Short mmCIF file of C-alpha atoms in Angstrom, two decimals:
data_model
loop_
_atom_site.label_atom_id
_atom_site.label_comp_id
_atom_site.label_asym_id
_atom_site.label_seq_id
_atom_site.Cartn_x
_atom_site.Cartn_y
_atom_site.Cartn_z
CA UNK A 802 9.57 -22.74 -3.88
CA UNK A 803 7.09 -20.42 -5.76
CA UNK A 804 4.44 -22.89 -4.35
CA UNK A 805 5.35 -22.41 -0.65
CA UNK A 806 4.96 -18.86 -1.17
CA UNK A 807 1.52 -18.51 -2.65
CA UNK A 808 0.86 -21.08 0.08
CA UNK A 809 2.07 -18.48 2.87
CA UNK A 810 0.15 -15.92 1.13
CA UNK A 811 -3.10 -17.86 1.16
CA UNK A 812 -2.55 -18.64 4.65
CA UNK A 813 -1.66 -14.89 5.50
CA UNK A 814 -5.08 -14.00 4.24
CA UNK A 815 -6.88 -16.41 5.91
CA UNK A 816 -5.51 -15.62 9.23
CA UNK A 817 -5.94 -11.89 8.63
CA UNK A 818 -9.40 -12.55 8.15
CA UNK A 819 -9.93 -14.72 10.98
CA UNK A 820 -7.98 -12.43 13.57
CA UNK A 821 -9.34 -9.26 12.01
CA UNK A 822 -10.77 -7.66 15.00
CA UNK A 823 -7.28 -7.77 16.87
CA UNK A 824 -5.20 -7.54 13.71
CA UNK A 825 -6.53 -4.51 12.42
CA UNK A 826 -6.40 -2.22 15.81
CA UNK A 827 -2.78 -3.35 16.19
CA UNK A 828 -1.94 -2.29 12.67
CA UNK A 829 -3.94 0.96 13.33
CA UNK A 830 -2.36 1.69 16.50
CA UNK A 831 1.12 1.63 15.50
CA UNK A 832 0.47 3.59 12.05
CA UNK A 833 -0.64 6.02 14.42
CA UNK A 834 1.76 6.42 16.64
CA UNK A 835 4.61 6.39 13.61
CA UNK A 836 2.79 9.00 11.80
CA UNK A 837 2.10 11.48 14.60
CA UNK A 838 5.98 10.62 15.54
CA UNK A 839 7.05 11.55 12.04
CA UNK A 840 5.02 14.92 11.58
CA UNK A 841 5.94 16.08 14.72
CA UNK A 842 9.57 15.55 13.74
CA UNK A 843 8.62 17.64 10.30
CA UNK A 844 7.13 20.65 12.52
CA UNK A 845 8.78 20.91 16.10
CA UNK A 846 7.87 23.89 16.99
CA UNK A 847 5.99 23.01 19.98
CA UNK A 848 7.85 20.99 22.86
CA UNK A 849 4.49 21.16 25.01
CA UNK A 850 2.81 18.54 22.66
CA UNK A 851 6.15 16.59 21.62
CA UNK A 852 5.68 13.82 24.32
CA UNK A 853 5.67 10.49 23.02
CA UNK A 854 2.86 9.04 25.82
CA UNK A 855 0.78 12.03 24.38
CA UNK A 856 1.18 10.16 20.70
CA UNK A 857 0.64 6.95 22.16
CA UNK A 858 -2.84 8.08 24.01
CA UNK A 859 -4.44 9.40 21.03
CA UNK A 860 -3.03 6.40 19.34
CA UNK A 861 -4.92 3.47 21.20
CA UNK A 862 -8.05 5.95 20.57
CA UNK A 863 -7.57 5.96 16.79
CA UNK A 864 -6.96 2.41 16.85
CA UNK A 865 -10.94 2.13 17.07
CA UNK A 866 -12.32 4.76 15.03
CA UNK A 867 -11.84 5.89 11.90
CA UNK A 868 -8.73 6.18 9.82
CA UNK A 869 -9.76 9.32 8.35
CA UNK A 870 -10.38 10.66 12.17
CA UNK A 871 -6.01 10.03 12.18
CA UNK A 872 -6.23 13.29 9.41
CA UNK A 873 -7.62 15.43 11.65
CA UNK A 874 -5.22 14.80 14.59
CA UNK A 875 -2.04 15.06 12.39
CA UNK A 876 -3.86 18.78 11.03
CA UNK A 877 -4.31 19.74 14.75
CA UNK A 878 -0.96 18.48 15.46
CA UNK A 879 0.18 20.68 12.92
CA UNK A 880 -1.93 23.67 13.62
CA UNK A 881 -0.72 23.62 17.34
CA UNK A 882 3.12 23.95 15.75
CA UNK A 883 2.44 26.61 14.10
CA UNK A 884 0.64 28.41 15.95
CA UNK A 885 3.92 28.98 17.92
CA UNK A 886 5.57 30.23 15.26
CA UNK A 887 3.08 32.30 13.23
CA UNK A 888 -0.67 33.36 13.45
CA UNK A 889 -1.45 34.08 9.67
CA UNK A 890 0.45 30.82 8.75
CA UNK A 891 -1.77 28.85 11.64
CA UNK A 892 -5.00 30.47 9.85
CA UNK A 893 -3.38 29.69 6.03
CA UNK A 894 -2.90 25.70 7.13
CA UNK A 895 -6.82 25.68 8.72
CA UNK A 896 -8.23 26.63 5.44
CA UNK A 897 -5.84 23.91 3.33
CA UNK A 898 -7.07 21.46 5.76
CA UNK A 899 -11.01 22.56 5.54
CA UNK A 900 -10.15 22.66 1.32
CA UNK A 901 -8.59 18.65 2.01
CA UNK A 902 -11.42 17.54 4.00
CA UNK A 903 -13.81 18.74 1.23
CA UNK A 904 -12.30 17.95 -1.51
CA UNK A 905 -11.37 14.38 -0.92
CA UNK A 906 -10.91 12.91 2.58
CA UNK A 907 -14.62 12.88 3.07
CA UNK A 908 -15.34 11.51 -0.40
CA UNK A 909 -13.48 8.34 0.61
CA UNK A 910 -11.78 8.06 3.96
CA UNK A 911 -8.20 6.33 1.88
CA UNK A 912 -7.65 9.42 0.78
CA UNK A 913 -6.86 10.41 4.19
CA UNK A 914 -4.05 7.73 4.25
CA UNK A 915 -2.13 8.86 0.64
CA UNK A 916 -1.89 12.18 1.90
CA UNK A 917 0.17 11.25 5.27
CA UNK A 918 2.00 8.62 3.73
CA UNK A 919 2.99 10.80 1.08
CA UNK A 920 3.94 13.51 3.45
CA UNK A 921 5.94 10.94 5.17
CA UNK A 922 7.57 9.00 2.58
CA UNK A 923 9.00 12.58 1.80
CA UNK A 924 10.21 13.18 5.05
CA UNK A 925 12.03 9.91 5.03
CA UNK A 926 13.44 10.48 1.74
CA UNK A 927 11.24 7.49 -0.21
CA UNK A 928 9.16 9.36 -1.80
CA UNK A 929 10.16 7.96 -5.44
CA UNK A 930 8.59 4.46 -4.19
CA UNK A 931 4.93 6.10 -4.44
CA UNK A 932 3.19 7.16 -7.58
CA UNK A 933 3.30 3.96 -9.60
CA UNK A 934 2.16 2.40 -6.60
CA UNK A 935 -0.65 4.17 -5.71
CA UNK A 936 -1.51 4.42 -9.70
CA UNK A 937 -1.93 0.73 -9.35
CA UNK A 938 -3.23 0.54 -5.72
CA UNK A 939 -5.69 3.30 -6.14
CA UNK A 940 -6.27 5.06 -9.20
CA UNK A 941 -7.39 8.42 -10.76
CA UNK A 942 -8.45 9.47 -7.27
CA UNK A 943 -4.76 9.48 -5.71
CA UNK A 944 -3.86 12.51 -7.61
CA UNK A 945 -5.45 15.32 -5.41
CA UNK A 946 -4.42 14.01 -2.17
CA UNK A 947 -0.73 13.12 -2.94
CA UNK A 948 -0.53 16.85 -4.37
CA UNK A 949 -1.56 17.91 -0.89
CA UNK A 950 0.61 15.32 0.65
CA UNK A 951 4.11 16.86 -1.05
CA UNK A 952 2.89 20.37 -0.36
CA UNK A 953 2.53 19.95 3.30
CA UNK A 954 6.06 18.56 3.22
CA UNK A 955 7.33 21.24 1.09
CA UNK A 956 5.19 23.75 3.88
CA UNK A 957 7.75 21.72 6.57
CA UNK A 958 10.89 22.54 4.75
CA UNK A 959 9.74 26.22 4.52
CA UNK A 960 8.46 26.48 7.66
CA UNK A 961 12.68 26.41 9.06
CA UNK A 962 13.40 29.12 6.78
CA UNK A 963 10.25 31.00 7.94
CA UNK A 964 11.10 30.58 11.77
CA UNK A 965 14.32 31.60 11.38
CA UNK A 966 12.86 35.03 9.77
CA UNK A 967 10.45 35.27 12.09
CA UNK A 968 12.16 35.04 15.22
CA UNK A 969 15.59 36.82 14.27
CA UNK A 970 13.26 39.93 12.21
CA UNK A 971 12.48 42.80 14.72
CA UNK A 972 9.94 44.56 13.05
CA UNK A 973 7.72 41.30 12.01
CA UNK A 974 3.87 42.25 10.80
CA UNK A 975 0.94 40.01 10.11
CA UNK A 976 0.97 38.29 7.42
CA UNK A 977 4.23 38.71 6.68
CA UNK A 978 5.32 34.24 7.63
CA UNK A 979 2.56 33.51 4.96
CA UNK A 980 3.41 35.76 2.65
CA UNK A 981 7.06 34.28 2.46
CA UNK A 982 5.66 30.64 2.52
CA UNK A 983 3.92 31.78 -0.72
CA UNK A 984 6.91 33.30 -2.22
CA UNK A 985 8.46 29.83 -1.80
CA UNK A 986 6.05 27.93 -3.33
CA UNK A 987 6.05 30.10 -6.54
CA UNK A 988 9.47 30.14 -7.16
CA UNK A 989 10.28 26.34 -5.58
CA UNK A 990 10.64 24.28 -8.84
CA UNK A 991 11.65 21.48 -7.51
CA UNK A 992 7.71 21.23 -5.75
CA UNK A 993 6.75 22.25 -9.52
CA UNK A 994 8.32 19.26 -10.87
CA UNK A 995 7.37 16.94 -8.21
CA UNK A 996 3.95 17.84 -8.53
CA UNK A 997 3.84 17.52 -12.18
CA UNK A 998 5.36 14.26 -12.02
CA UNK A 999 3.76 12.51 -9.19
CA UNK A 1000 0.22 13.29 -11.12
CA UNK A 1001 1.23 12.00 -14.32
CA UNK A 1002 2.87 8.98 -13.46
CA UNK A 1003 -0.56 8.24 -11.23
CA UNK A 1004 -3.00 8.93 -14.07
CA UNK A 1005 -0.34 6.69 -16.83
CA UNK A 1006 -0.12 4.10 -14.29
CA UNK A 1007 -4.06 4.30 -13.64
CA UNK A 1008 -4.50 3.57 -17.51
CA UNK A 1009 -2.22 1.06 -18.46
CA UNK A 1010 -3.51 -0.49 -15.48
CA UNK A 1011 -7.01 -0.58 -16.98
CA UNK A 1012 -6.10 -1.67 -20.42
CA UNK A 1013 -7.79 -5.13 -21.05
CA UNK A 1014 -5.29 -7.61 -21.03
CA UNK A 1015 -3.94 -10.24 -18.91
CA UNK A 1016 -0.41 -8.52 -18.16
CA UNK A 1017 -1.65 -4.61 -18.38
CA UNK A 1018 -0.28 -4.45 -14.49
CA UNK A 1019 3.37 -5.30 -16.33
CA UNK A 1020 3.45 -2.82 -18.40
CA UNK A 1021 1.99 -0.71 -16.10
CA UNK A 1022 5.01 -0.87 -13.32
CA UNK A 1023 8.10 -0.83 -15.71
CA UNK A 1024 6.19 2.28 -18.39
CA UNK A 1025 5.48 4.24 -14.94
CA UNK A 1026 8.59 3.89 -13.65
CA UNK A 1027 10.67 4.33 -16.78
CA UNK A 1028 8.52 7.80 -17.26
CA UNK A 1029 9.17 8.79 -13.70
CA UNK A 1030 12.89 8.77 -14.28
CA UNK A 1031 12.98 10.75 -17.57
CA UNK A 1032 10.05 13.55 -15.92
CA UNK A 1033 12.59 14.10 -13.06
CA UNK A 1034 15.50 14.14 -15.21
CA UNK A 1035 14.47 16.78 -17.80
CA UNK A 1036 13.26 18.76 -14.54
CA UNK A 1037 16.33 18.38 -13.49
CA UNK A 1038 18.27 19.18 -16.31
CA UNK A 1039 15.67 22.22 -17.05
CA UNK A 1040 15.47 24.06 -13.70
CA UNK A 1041 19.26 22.19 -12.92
CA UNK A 1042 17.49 21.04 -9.46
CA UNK A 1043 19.86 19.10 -6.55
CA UNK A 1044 18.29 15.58 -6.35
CA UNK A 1045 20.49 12.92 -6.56
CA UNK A 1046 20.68 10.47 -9.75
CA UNK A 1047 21.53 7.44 -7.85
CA UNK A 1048 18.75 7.62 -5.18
CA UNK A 1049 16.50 7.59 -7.91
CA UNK A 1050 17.59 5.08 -9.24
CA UNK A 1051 17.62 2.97 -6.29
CA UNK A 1052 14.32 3.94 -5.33
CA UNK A 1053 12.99 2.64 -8.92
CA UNK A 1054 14.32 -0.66 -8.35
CA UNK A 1055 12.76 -0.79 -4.59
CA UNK A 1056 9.24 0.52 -6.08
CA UNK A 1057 9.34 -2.56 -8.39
CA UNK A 1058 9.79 -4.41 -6.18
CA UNK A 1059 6.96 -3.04 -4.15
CA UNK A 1060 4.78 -3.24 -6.78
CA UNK A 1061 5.44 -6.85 -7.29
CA UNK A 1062 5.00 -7.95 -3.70
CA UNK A 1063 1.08 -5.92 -4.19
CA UNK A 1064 0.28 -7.66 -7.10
CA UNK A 1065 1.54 -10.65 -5.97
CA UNK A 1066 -1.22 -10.73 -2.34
CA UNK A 1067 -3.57 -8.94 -4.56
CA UNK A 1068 -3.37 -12.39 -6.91
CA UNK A 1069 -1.24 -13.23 -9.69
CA UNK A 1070 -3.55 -14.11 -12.82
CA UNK A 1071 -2.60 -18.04 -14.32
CA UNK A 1072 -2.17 -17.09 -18.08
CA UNK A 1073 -2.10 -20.77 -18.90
CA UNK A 1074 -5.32 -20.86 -17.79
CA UNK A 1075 -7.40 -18.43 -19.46
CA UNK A 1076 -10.89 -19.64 -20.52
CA UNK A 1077 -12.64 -17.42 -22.97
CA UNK A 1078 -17.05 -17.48 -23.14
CA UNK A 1079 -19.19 -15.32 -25.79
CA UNK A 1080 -23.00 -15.39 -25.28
CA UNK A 1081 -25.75 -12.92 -26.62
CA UNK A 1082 -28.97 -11.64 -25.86
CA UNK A 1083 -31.35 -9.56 -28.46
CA UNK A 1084 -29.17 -6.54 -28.67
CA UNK A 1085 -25.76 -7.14 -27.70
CA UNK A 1086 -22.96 -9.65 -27.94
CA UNK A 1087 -20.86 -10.76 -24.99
CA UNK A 1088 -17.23 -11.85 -25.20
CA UNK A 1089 -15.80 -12.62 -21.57
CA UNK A 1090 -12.07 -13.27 -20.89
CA UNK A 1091 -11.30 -14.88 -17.64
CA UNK A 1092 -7.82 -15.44 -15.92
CA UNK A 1093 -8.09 -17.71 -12.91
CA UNK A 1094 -5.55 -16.58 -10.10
CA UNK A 1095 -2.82 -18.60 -9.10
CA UNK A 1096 -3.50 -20.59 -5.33
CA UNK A 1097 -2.34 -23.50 -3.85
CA UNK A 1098 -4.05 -24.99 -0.90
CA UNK A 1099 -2.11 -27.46 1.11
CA UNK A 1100 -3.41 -30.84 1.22
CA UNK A 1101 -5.46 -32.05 4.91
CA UNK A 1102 -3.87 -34.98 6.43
CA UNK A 1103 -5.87 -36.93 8.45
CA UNK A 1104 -4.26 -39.63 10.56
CA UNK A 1105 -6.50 -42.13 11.71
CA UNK A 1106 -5.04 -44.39 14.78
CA UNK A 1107 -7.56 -47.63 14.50
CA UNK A 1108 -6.95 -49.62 18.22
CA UNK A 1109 -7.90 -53.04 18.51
CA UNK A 1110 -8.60 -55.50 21.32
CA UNK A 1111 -7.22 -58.99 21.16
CA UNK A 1112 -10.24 -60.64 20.36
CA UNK A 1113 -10.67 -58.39 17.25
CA UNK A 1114 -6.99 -58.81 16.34
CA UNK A 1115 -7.69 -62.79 16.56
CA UNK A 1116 -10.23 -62.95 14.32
CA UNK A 1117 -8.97 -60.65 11.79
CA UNK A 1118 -6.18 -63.21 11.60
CA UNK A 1119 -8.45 -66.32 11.38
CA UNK A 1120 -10.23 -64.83 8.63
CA UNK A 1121 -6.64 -63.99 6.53
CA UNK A 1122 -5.90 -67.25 7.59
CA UNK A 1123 -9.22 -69.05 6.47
CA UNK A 1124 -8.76 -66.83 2.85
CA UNK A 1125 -5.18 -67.80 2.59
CA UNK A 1126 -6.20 -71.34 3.23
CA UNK A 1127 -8.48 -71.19 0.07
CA UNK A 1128 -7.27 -69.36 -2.31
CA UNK A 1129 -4.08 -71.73 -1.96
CA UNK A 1130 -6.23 -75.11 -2.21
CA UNK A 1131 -8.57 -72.98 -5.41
CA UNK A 1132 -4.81 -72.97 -6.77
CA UNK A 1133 -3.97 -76.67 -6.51
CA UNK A 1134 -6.95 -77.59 -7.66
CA UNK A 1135 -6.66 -75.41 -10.63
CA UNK A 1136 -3.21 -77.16 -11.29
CA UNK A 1137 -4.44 -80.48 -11.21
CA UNK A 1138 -6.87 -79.66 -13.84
#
């Protein structure tokens, strides 16, 4: 069984590769379209944009460029909610989006991708399936933008409060929307604890991850998630917070399993295997540990369908025949003897 399914792996990533240049626009394309569907559900403030042929336009565009050009569009998206609601909250989200860009999504173009999944994950209540994940997927650089990731999802959840104010207040000023969206950041400790947590579990996972043995990825999965648990639940016994125990719980059993199924197409090492070299040079020693990964490659079979006129099937008989013949008198002679 267990060699079937490294054989569908294998052949997964072979026909990835070899249907690349359709494979990856699809994927693209519908990322797209889910994300732009989500964060539009997070800030509908606007019903002049909300039109799903709208998302599915801009879509087949990003399906060619970038991923990191997909950032921009959800920002805009965003920026053209709120400006509906509030001008000095419109102006607030511009410069978090300038301080993103800079900081990380033009560093590396991923980064683009933690923050809106993260943002989404939240929105669909998974968000416990992500930090050991992307501590093993991605590293020490996952911290900044999944930090900006659960604070524009945070900004969503305020942003219903905020409307409310704004529209139902009669004597509303300028900057008073950001102002309150500030307030609710400093004394939100639930966003405290989740962004406290989500960055250590990210740089533990990160490390164990990079510890030089065979089964660091192991430890790695069961430590992070163990320590995501017990962060959450002294935040929530601390600051008594409303999260619920058995969602977490759930969640920590789904994210191993997640983490299994990555480290299983990224390539499970053979331990039975491992071959160990040491070589030198004038200054240094060299001790190398290698761990082959774990394939199977289903055998070719090649049927070969010989045909055969008559003639050829004739003498092919004459000659069994004729050796038949001979080998059975070589034997009576030999019995005479």
């Amino acid at each position: 069984m267990m060699a079937q399914i490294v054989y569908f792996k294998e052949w997964l990533i072979v026909f990835y590769k070899k249907h690349v240049d359709v494979v990856l626009p699809v994927l693209k394309l519908v990322f797209a379209f889910f994300t732009m569907c989500m964060f539009q559900g997070m800030f509908p403030y606007n019903m002049v944009i909300n039109k799903p042929g709208i998302f599915l336009v801009l879509s087949a565009a990003q399906a060619f460029l970038p991923i990191s050009v997909l950032y921009y569009m959800i920002s805009i998206l965003i920026m053209i909610n709120l400006w509906k609601v509030s001008m000095d909250i419109f102006l607030g989200f511009v410069i978090f989006s300038i301080i993103c860009s800079l900081a990380f999504v033009r560093v590396d173009r991923k980064h683009a991708v933690i923050l809106i999944v993260t943002a989404v994950m939240f929105y669909l209540k998974l968000e416990y399936l992500l930090p050991v994940l992307l501590g093993m997927i991605v590293g020490f650089g996952a911290i900044l933008p999944a930090a900006a990731g659960v604070v524009v999802y945070f900004l969503s959840v305020y942003m219903t409060d905020v409307s409310t104010l704004l529209t139902t207040s009669s004597s509303s000023s300028f900057g008073m929307g950001l102002q309150r969206i500030v307030n609710l950041m400093l004394i939100d400790k639930k966003l405290l604890v989740f962004l406290i947590t989500f960055s250590l579990i990210i740089f533990i996972t990160t490390l164990l991850c990079h510890l030089f043995y065979e089964r660091a990825w192991l430890f790695a999965i069961f430590i992070g998630h163990i320590a995501m648990i017990l962060l959450l639940l002294f935040g929530r016994l601390i600051f008594e917070l409303d999260y619920k125990i058995w969602r977490l719980f759930l969640e920590m059993i789904l994210g191993i399993g997640c983490c299994y199924i990555y480290r299983f197409f990224r390539g499970i090492g053979d331990v039975s295997r491992i071959e160990k070299a040491s070589f030198e040079d004038d200054e240094y020693f060299y001790y190398v540990k290698a761990v082959p990964k774990i394939k199977v490659t289903q055998k070719d079979r090649n049927v070969t369908d010989i045909k055969s006129g008559e003639n050829e099937d004739d003498i092919l008989f004459d000659d069994i025949t004729e050796e038949t013949d001979l080998f059975d008198g070589n034997r009576e002679e030999a019995g005479k003897e």
